[in-house]
Coordinates of C-alpha atoms in Angstrom, one line a residue:
Chain A
M171 CA 98.3 77.5 88.6
A172 CA 94.9 77.5 89.4
S173 CA 93.0 80.3 91.6
S174 CA 89.5 79.7 92.8
L175 CA 87.0 81.0 95.7
T176 CA 84.4 78.8 97.7
L177 CA 81.6 79.9 100.0
A178 CA 80.1 77.5 102.3
N179 CA 76.9 78.1 104.1
V180 CA 77.9 81.7 104.8
D181 CA 75.5 83.9 107.1
A182 CA 76.4 87.5 107.4
G183 CA 74.6 90.8 108.3
Y184 CA 75.0 94.1 110.2
G185 CA 74.4 94.0 113.8
A186 CA 70.9 92.1 114.3
V187 CA 69.9 92.2 110.7
R188 CA 70.9 89.2 108.8
V189 CA 71.5 89.9 105.2
L190 CA 73.0 86.6 103.8
E191 CA 71.6 83.2 104.8
D192 CA 73.2 80.0 104.1
V193 CA 75.0 81.1 100.9
S194 CA 77.2 78.7 99.1
L195 CA 78.8 79.5 95.9
T196 CA 82.0 78.6 94.0
V197 CA 84.1 80.5 91.5
G198 CA 86.4 77.8 89.7
A199 CA 89.8 78.6 88.4
G200 CA 89.7 80.9 85.2
E201 CA 85.9 81.2 85.6
T202 CA 83.8 84.4 85.2
V203 CA 80.8 84.0 87.5
A204 CA 78.0 86.5 87.6
L205 CA 76.2 87.2 90.9
L206 CA 72.8 88.8 89.8
G207 CA 70.2 90.3 91.9
T208 CA 68.3 93.5 92.0
N209 CA 69.2 96.2 94.7
G210 CA 69.2 95.2 98.4
N211 CA 69.4 91.5 98.0
G212 CA 72.8 91.1 99.4
K213 CA 75.2 91.2 96.5
S214 CA 77.3 93.8 98.2
T215 CA 77.2 92.1 101.5
L216 CA 78.5 89.0 99.8
M217 CA 81.4 90.6 98.4
K218 CA 82.2 92.5 101.5
S219 CA 82.1 89.2 103.5
I220 CA 84.7 87.7 100.9
M221 CA 86.9 91.0 101.3
G222 CA 87.0 90.9 105.2
I223 CA 84.9 94.3 105.5
V224 CA 81.9 92.4 106.9
R225 CA 82.5 89.4 109.2
P226 CA 80.3 86.5 108.4
S227 CA 78.5 85.1 111.7
A228 CA 78.7 81.3 110.3
G229 CA 80.1 79.6 107.4
R230 CA 83.5 79.2 105.5
I231 CA 85.1 81.1 102.9
T232 CA 88.3 79.7 101.4
A233 CA 90.4 81.0 98.6
T234 CA 92.8 78.9 96.7
I235 CA 95.5 81.1 95.3
D236 CA 98.1 79.5 92.9
D237 CA 97.3 76.1 94.4
A238 CA 97.5 77.2 98.0
T239 CA 94.4 77.2 100.0
H240 CA 93.6 79.9 102.6
E241 CA 90.7 80.3 105.0
L242 CA 89.5 83.9 104.7
V243 CA 87.1 84.6 107.6
G244 CA 88.9 86.4 110.4
R245 CA 91.4 87.9 108.2
S246 CA 91.9 91.6 107.7
T247 CA 90.9 93.2 104.3
E248 CA 94.5 94.1 103.7
E249 CA 95.8 90.6 104.3
I250 CA 93.2 89.2 102.0
V251 CA 94.1 91.7 99.3
D252 CA 97.8 90.8 100.0
L253 CA 97.0 87.2 99.3
G254 CA 96.0 88.1 95.8
I255 CA 92.3 89.0 95.7
A256 CA 91.5 92.4 94.4
F257 CA 88.1 94.3 94.9
V258 CA 86.5 97.0 92.9
P259 CA 84.0 98.3 95.4
E260 CA 80.5 99.9 94.5
G261 CA 81.1 103.6 94.2
R262 CA 84.8 102.9 93.0
R263 CA 86.4 104.3 95.9
L264 CA 89.3 106.4 94.0
F265 CA 91.7 108.7 95.8
P266 CA 89.9 111.9 94.4
K267 CA 92.7 114.2 95.3
Q268 CA 95.5 112.0 93.7
T269 CA 96.2 111.7 90.2
V270 CA 95.4 108.9 87.8
T271 CA 99.2 107.9 88.0
E272 CA 99.3 108.2 91.7
N273 CA 96.1 106.1 92.2
L274 CA 97.6 103.3 89.8
L275 CA 100.8 103.4 91.9
L276 CA 98.8 103.1 95.1
G277 CA 97.3 99.9 93.6
A278 CA 100.8 98.4 93.4
Y279 CA 101.4 98.9 97.1
R280 CA 101.1 95.2 97.7
P281 CA 104.7 93.9 97.9
T282 CA 104.4 91.2 95.5
A283 CA 103.0 93.6 92.9
R284 CA 105.7 96.1 93.3
S285 CA 108.3 94.1 90.9
A286 CA 105.5 94.0 88.1
I287 CA 104.8 97.6 88.2
A288 CA 106.1 98.7 84.9
R289 CA 104.7 95.7 83.1
N290 CA 101.2 96.2 84.9
L291 CA 101.3 100.0 84.1
D292 CA 102.1 99.3 80.4
F293 CA 99.0 96.7 80.2
C294 CA 96.8 99.2 82.0
F295 CA 97.7 102.0 79.7
E296 CA 97.4 99.9 76.6
T297 CA 93.9 98.5 77.6
F298 CA 92.7 101.9 78.7
P299 CA 94.5 104.7 76.5
R300 CA 92.3 107.3 78.1
L301 CA 94.0 106.8 81.3
K302 CA 97.5 107.5 79.7
E303 CA 96.2 110.7 78.3
R304 CA 94.9 111.8 81.7
A305 CA 97.8 110.4 83.7
R306 CA 98.4 113.6 85.4
Q307 CA 94.8 114.8 86.0
L308 CA 93.2 114.3 89.4
A309 CA 91.0 111.3 89.8
G310 CA 88.0 113.2 91.2
S311 CA 87.8 115.4 88.3
M312 CA 87.1 112.5 85.6
S313 CA 83.7 111.3 84.2
G314 CA 82.1 108.3 85.6
G315 CA 83.3 106.1 82.7
E316 CA 86.8 107.2 83.2
Q317 CA 86.6 106.7 86.9
Q318 CA 85.3 103.1 86.4
M319 CA 88.3 102.3 84.1
L320 CA 90.6 103.7 86.7
A321 CA 89.0 101.5 89.5
L322 CA 89.5 98.5 87.3
A323 CA 93.1 99.3 86.3
R324 CA 93.9 100.1 90.0
A325 CA 92.7 96.8 91.1
L326 CA 94.9 95.1 88.4
M327 CA 97.9 97.0 89.6
S328 CA 98.1 94.6 92.5
S329 CA 98.7 91.5 90.3
P330 CA 95.6 89.9 91.7
R331 CA 94.9 86.1 90.8
I332 CA 91.1 86.7 91.7
L333 CA 89.3 89.9 90.8
L334 CA 85.9 90.7 92.5
I335 CA 83.8 93.6 90.9
D336 CA 80.7 95.1 92.5
E337 CA 78.3 96.7 90.2
P338 CA 80.6 97.8 87.2
S339 CA 77.8 99.4 85.4
V340 CA 76.2 101.5 88.0
G341 CA 75.9 105.2 87.0
L342 CA 77.2 104.6 83.4
A343 CA 75.7 105.4 80.1
P344 CA 74.4 102.2 78.3
L345 CA 77.1 102.4 75.7
L346 CA 79.7 102.7 78.4
V347 CA 78.3 99.8 80.3
S348 CA 78.6 97.5 77.4
R349 CA 82.2 98.8 76.9
T350 CA 83.2 98.4 80.4
I351 CA 82.0 94.6 80.2
D352 CA 84.0 94.1 77.2
K353 CA 87.1 95.5 79.1
I354 CA 86.5 93.3 82.1
K355 CA 86.6 90.3 79.5
E356 CA 89.6 91.7 78.0
L357 CA 91.6 92.1 81.4
K358 CA 90.3 88.7 82.6
E359 CA 92.1 87.1 79.6
G360 CA 95.2 89.4 79.8
F361 CA 95.8 88.7 83.5
N362 CA 94.3 85.0 83.4
L363 CA 92.1 85.9 86.2
T364 CA 89.4 84.3 88.0
V365 CA 86.3 86.8 88.3
L366 CA 83.3 87.1 90.3
M367 CA 81.1 90.3 89.3
A368 CA 78.1 91.4 91.1
E369 CA 75.7 92.9 88.6
Q370 CA 72.1 94.1 88.1
N371 CA 72.3 94.4 84.4
F372 CA 71.3 91.0 83.5
T373 CA 72.1 91.1 79.8
Q374 CA 75.3 92.8 79.8
A375 CA 76.7 90.6 82.7
V376 CA 75.6 87.3 80.9
R377 CA 77.4 88.2 77.8
I378 CA 80.9 87.5 79.4
A379 CA 79.9 85.2 82.2
D380 CA 80.5 81.5 82.1
R381 CA 78.0 80.9 85.1
G382 CA 75.7 82.7 87.3
Y383 CA 73.9 82.8 90.7
V384 CA 70.9 84.7 91.3
I385 CA 70.5 86.1 94.7
V386 CA 67.2 86.9 96.3
H387 CA 66.7 88.1 99.8
G388 CA 70.0 86.9 100.8
R389 CA 69.6 83.4 99.7
I390 CA 70.8 81.8 96.3
A391 CA 67.6 81.4 94.5
F392 CA 69.0 79.9 91.3
E393 CA 72.3 78.5 90.1
G394 CA 72.7 78.6 86.2
E395 CA 75.5 76.4 85.0
S396 CA 75.7 78.2 81.7
A397 CA 74.7 81.7 80.3
E398 CA 72.0 79.9 78.3
A399 CA 70.6 78.2 81.4
L400 CA 70.3 81.8 83.0
N401 CA 68.7 83.1 79.9
N402 CA 65.9 80.5 79.9
N403 CA 65.2 80.7 83.8
E404 CA 61.7 81.6 84.9
L405 CA 62.9 83.7 88.0
I406 CA 65.1 85.8 85.9
R407 CA 62.5 86.4 83.3
E408 CA 60.3 87.5 86.1
F409 CA 62.9 89.8 87.7
Y410 CA 64.6 91.1 84.8
L411 CA 63.0 90.7 81.7
G412 CA 59.5 91.5 82.9
A413 CA 57.9 88.4 81.1
Chain B
M1395 CA 123.8 152.7 96.4
D1396 CA 120.6 154.1 97.6
A1397 CA 120.1 153.5 101.3
S1398 CA 116.4 152.5 101.1
L1399 CA 117.1 150.2 98.3
D1400 CA 119.6 148.5 100.4
L1401 CA 117.3 148.3 103.3
L1402 CA 114.7 146.8 100.9
L1403 CA 117.2 144.2 99.7
N1404 CA 118.3 143.1 102.9
A1405 CA 114.8 143.0 104.4
V1406 CA 113.7 140.8 101.5
I1407 CA 116.8 138.4 102.2
S1408 CA 116.0 138.1 105.7
G1409 CA 112.5 137.5 105.0
L1410 CA 113.5 134.5 102.9
L1411 CA 115.7 133.3 105.4
L1412 CA 113.0 133.7 108.1
G1413 CA 110.7 131.9 105.6
G1414 CA 112.9 128.8 105.6
F1415 CA 112.7 128.6 109.3
Y1416 CA 108.9 128.9 109.2
A1417 CA 108.8 126.0 106.7
A1418 CA 110.6 123.9 109.3
V1419 CA 108.3 124.7 111.9
S1420 CA 105.3 124.2 109.7
I1421 CA 106.2 121.0 108.2
G1422 CA 105.2 118.7 110.9
V1423 CA 101.7 120.4 111.1
A1424 CA 101.6 120.2 107.2
I1425 CA 101.7 116.5 107.6
S1426 CA 99.4 115.9 110.9
F1427 CA 96.9 118.5 110.1
G1428 CA 97.3 118.7 106.3
M1429 CA 97.4 114.9 105.5
L1430 CA 96.2 113.1 108.4
D1431 CA 93.4 115.3 109.7
I1432 CA 94.9 115.3 112.9
V1433 CA 94.7 118.8 114.7
N1434 CA 97.9 118.7 116.4
I1435 CA 98.0 122.1 118.1
A1436 CA 100.8 120.5 120.5
H1437 CA 103.3 120.6 117.7
P1438 CA 104.9 124.0 118.9
G1439 CA 105.6 122.4 122.3
F1440 CA 107.1 119.2 120.6
I1441 CA 109.4 121.9 118.8
L1442 CA 110.4 123.5 122.2
L1443 CA 111.1 120.0 123.4
G1444 CA 113.4 119.7 120.4
S1445 CA 115.1 123.2 121.4
Y1446 CA 115.8 122.0 124.9
V1447 CA 117.3 118.8 123.5
A1448 CA 119.7 120.7 121.5
Y1449 CA 120.3 123.0 124.3
F1450 CA 121.1 120.2 126.6
A1451 CA 123.4 118.3 124.1
N1452 CA 125.1 121.6 123.4
T1453 CA 125.7 122.9 127.0
V1454 CA 126.3 119.6 128.6
L1455 CA 128.0 117.6 126.0
G1456 CA 129.4 120.6 123.8
M1457 CA 127.6 119.1 120.8
D1458 CA 126.5 121.1 117.7
P1459 CA 122.7 121.6 118.0
I1460 CA 122.0 120.4 114.5
L1461 CA 124.0 117.3 115.1
A1462 CA 122.1 116.8 118.3
A1463 CA 118.8 117.0 116.5
V1464 CA 119.7 114.4 113.9
I1465 CA 120.9 112.0 116.7
A1466 CA 117.5 112.7 118.3
L1467 CA 115.4 111.9 115.2
P1468 CA 114.7 108.2 116.0
A1469 CA 113.9 109.1 119.6
F1470 CA 111.4 111.6 118.4
Y1471 CA 110.0 109.3 115.7
A1472 CA 109.3 106.7 118.5
L1473 CA 107.7 109.2 120.7
G1474 CA 105.6 110.5 117.7
A1475 CA 104.5 106.9 117.0
L1476 CA 103.6 106.5 120.6
V1477 CA 101.5 109.6 120.7
Y1478 CA 99.6 108.5 117.7
Q1479 CA 98.8 105.3 119.1
I1480 CA 97.4 106.7 122.3
Y1481 CA 95.3 109.2 120.2
Y1482 CA 94.2 106.4 118.1
I1483 CA 93.0 104.2 120.8
A1484 CA 91.5 106.8 122.8
F1485 CA 89.8 108.9 120.3
E1486 CA 90.2 108.0 116.6
R1487 CA 89.0 104.6 117.0
R1488 CA 85.8 105.9 118.9
Q1489 CA 85.2 108.5 116.1
D1490 CA 85.7 111.0 119.0
Q1491 CA 88.7 112.8 117.2
S1492 CA 87.4 116.3 116.7
L1493 CA 86.7 117.7 120.4
G1494 CA 88.4 114.9 122.3
G1495 CA 91.6 114.9 120.1
L1496 CA 91.7 118.8 120.3
S1497 CA 91.7 118.7 124.0
F1498 CA 94.2 115.9 124.1
F1499 CA 96.9 117.8 122.2
F1500 CA 95.9 120.9 124.1
G1501 CA 96.9 118.8 127.1
L1502 CA 100.0 117.6 125.6
L1503 CA 101.0 121.1 125.0
F1504 CA 100.6 122.1 128.6
I1505 CA 102.3 118.9 129.9
T1506 CA 105.2 119.6 127.7
E1507 CA 105.5 123.3 128.6
V1508 CA 105.1 122.6 132.3
G1509 CA 107.7 119.7 132.1
L1510 CA 110.1 122.0 130.4
V1511 CA 109.6 124.6 133.0
L1512 CA 110.3 122.1 135.8
I1513 CA 113.5 120.8 134.4
F1514 CA 115.0 124.0 132.8
G1515 CA 113.4 126.9 134.5
V1516 CA 111.7 129.7 132.8
D1517 CA 114.8 131.7 131.8
Y1518 CA 115.7 132.1 128.2
R1519 CA 118.4 129.8 127.0
L1520 CA 120.6 129.8 124.0
V1521 CA 123.3 127.5 122.2
Q1522 CA 126.8 128.0 120.9
A1523 CA 128.0 127.2 117.8
R1524 CA 130.5 128.5 115.2
Y1525 CA 128.0 129.8 112.6
I1526 CA 126.3 131.9 115.1
G1527 CA 127.6 135.6 115.0
P1528 CA 129.4 135.8 111.7
S1529 CA 127.7 136.7 108.4
L1530 CA 128.7 136.2 104.8
N1531 CA 129.3 139.6 103.1
L1532 CA 127.9 139.5 99.5
G1533 CA 128.6 143.1 98.6
W1534 CA 125.1 144.6 98.8
V1535 CA 123.8 142.1 101.4
E1536 CA 124.6 140.6 104.7
L1537 CA 123.9 136.9 105.1
P1538 CA 123.9 136.2 108.6
L1539 CA 124.9 132.5 109.1
R1540 CA 122.8 132.2 112.3
L1541 CA 119.9 132.6 109.7
F1542 CA 121.3 130.7 106.5
V1543 CA 122.4 127.6 108.1
P1544 CA 119.0 127.0 109.5
F1545 CA 117.7 127.8 106.1
L1546 CA 119.6 125.4 104.3
V1547 CA 119.0 122.7 107.0
S1548 CA 115.3 123.3 106.7
M1549 CA 115.4 123.0 102.9
V1550 CA 117.1 119.7 103.0
M1551 CA 114.5 118.5 105.4
V1552 CA 111.8 119.9 103.4
V1553 CA 113.0 118.4 100.0
G1554 CA 113.8 115.2 101.7
L1555 CA 110.2 114.5 102.9
Q1556 CA 108.9 115.7 99.6
L1557 CA 111.0 113.1 97.8
F1558 CA 110.0 110.4 100.3
L1559 CA 106.2 111.1 100.2
S1560 CA 106.2 111.4 96.2
R1561 CA 108.5 108.5 95.3
S1562 CA 108.0 106.0 98.0
F1563 CA 104.9 103.6 98.4
L1564 CA 104.6 104.4 102.1
G1565 CA 104.8 108.2 101.2
R1566 CA 102.2 107.8 98.5
A1567 CA 100.1 105.9 101.0
I1568 CA 100.5 108.7 103.6
E1569 CA 99.2 111.4 100.9
A1570 CA 96.0 109.2 100.4
V1571 CA 95.3 108.1 103.9
A1572 CA 92.9 110.9 104.8
Q1573 CA 90.9 110.5 101.6
D1574 CA 89.5 106.9 101.9
Q1575 CA 90.7 104.5 104.5
L1576 CA 88.7 101.4 103.2
A1577 CA 90.3 102.2 99.8
L1578 CA 93.6 102.1 101.2
R1579 CA 92.9 98.6 102.8
L1580 CA 91.8 97.6 99.3
M1581 CA 95.3 98.6 98.3
A1582 CA 96.8 96.0 100.8
A1583 CA 97.8 98.9 103.2
N1584 CA 96.9 99.3 107.0
P1585 CA 95.7 102.7 107.4
T1586 CA 96.5 102.9 111.2
R1587 CA 100.1 101.7 110.6
I1588 CA 100.3 104.4 107.6
K1589 CA 99.0 107.1 110.0
R1590 CA 101.3 106.3 112.8
V1591 CA 104.4 106.3 110.6
A1592 CA 103.3 109.6 109.0
F1593 CA 102.8 110.9 112.7
G1594 CA 106.1 109.7 113.9
L1595 CA 107.8 111.6 111.0
S1596 CA 105.8 114.7 111.6
F1597 CA 107.0 114.5 115.4
A1598 CA 110.6 113.8 114.2
T1599 CA 110.7 117.3 112.2
A1600 CA 110.3 118.8 115.7
A1601 CA 113.7 117.9 116.7
I1602 CA 115.1 119.8 113.7
A1603 CA 112.9 122.7 114.0
G1604 CA 113.5 123.0 117.7
A1605 CA 117.3 123.0 117.0
I1606 CA 116.9 125.7 114.3
L1607 CA 114.7 127.7 116.6
I1608 CA 117.1 127.9 119.3
I1609 CA 120.0 128.7 116.9
I1610 CA 117.9 131.6 115.6
Q1611 CA 116.6 133.1 119.0
P1612 CA 116.9 132.4 122.7
V1613 CA 114.0 130.4 123.9
E1614 CA 112.0 129.7 127.0
P1615 CA 109.3 127.0 127.4
S1616 CA 106.2 128.9 126.4
I1617 CA 107.8 130.4 123.2
G1618 CA 106.2 127.9 121.0
R1619 CA 102.6 129.5 121.4
E1620 CA 103.7 132.4 119.3
Y1621 CA 104.2 130.1 116.6
I1622 CA 100.7 128.2 116.9
G1623 CA 98.6 130.8 115.0
R1624 CA 101.3 131.4 112.4
V1625 CA 102.1 127.8 111.7
F1626 CA 98.3 126.9 110.9
A1627 CA 98.0 130.2 108.9
I1628 CA 101.1 128.8 106.6
C1629 CA 99.5 125.6 106.1
V1630 CA 96.1 126.9 105.2
L1631 CA 97.8 129.5 103.1
G1632 CA 99.7 127.0 101.0
G1633 CA 96.9 124.6 100.7
L1634 CA 96.6 121.5 103.0
G1635 CA 98.5 118.4 102.0
S1636 CA 100.9 120.6 99.6
F1637 CA 104.5 120.8 100.9
S1638 CA 105.4 123.0 98.0
G1639 CA 102.5 125.4 98.7
M1640 CA 103.5 125.4 102.4
V1641 CA 107.0 126.5 101.5
I1642 CA 105.7 129.1 99.1
A1643 CA 103.4 130.3 102.0
A1644 CA 106.3 130.2 104.5
V1645 CA 108.6 132.4 102.3
T1646 CA 105.8 134.8 101.5
L1647 CA 104.8 135.3 105.2
G1648 CA 108.7 135.6 106.1
V1649 CA 109.2 138.3 103.5
V1650 CA 106.1 140.2 104.1
E1651 CA 106.7 140.3 107.8
S1652 CA 110.4 141.1 107.4
L1653 CA 109.3 144.2 105.1
T1654 CA 106.6 145.2 107.4
A1655 CA 108.9 145.2 110.4
T1656 CA 111.5 147.1 108.4
F1657 CA 109.3 149.9 107.1
F1658 CA 106.2 149.9 109.4
G1659 CA 107.8 148.6 112.8
P1660 CA 107.7 145.1 114.1
S1661 CA 104.3 145.2 115.7
W1662 CA 102.5 145.4 112.4
A1663 CA 103.9 142.2 111.1
P1664 CA 101.4 139.8 112.6
A1665 CA 98.5 141.8 111.5
V1666 CA 99.9 141.9 107.9
S1667 CA 100.5 138.1 107.8
F1668 CA 97.0 137.5 109.1
G1669 CA 95.8 140.0 106.5
V1670 CA 97.5 138.0 103.6
L1671 CA 95.8 135.0 104.9
L1672 CA 92.5 136.3 104.9
V1673 CA 92.9 137.8 101.3
T1674 CA 94.1 134.4 100.1
L1675 CA 91.3 132.5 101.7
A1676 CA 88.7 134.9 100.2
V1677 CA 90.3 134.7 96.7
R1678 CA 91.3 131.1 96.8
P1679 CA 90.1 129.1 99.7
S1680 CA 92.0 126.0 98.8
G1681 CA 95.2 127.9 99.5
I1682 CA 98.2 128.6 97.0
L1683 CA 98.5 125.1 95.7
G1684 CA 95.7 123.1 97.3
R1685 CA 94.1 120.3 95.2

């Protein structure tokens, strides 16, 4: 059962300010695609357009979930999540006054996910043993790394087919960044997910990505068909490697 | 047995029972103010509406007041959902809930009171039931049934709602809705619907609390105002969003008021209860069980 995501000629912005211009992008079934770019180039806006948080002014966004295709533009955020697309937003957006377990159970609010709750919870606790230790702790009192793990685990509790992650490495120590990226790979394989990940940390993102797009000033500036192609690209050298 | 010890024991018992009643009155505000951030100061008015529904069913149809409240629950729930929908469209959606919302609920309080005055008049009304009058004699203590039955009903309601909030998907979403609405949408839940359900429940508790109130004491339409300060004090004292804290605060306030009334005279009771609130806020601003 294949799940994929396609953006075709999407324009989006806030009021009169246009952030995305003519963005086309695909995430194929079972792929991990990296969306690369420095701050302020439109990565988050692109994620928010897919999730129905920002409404595109032009273009189409379609998702194929288990071989059924849905148009996403015009749907509410909760409808999109209910289709099977989970989003880990920038800043994690946990419920700080709820415990770890309560946060995870809220992740399973989606009716389809409720029957899989025990299995998903076991998987999350197995992948993130720290969350099991802290099951009764309030989410707001945990460290940044633990919060990022909880945000990932909570997204998986909804039994998604497609996972969107915005800047998983923000605010984490270098060692934690590489561990988080490894975990994303592990989760992707465990849940058989299709993943789109926005990231500034080029070297880390490329470690697990099959392909990537570089976004500059709201336009797709380069499309790398492999991690290698990304590594050897001039633009990326200029932006990230300072060469 | 020593007379003053006897007095003390009876004061504590009646304080506990009074606390149970306070819990029933406060639970609606614990939901709307504590969990939804809706400053529903009209809640005591809605409770009076519940009292008069029980009064009407009791005097006209000869129905038990608590049974009447249970039958009225769906109607109260629907009315609450409607009030929230109006509040949402007129204020919350426009981010105008703080001042606009406050005057909205203040207006609702007046409309409810005046409506009740026009229909039922300003005289004190009371209800008849088998448990109003007799007491259980447990040796040292007298357990007046007109306080004990409301206490039991109140506890059933509090425990039931607590179980619903902590065990159901909808309940957990209600507990989280005030913290981050976008995050809740990312859990596939619609925050407006969640708040509408929660406010409906909060309003429905007024049916039960109203029946309890008219069992405990005769009521007239503006009597709810006596409870506004106390109800908000109980919610803040217990810790916003925590039912168990709210019950502890309600019972503490009940016992403190009852002891003060017994040993120093009833006029001191409110001063002492707000004194307790001040001290708690100074020592522990998040309330007894606040997170």
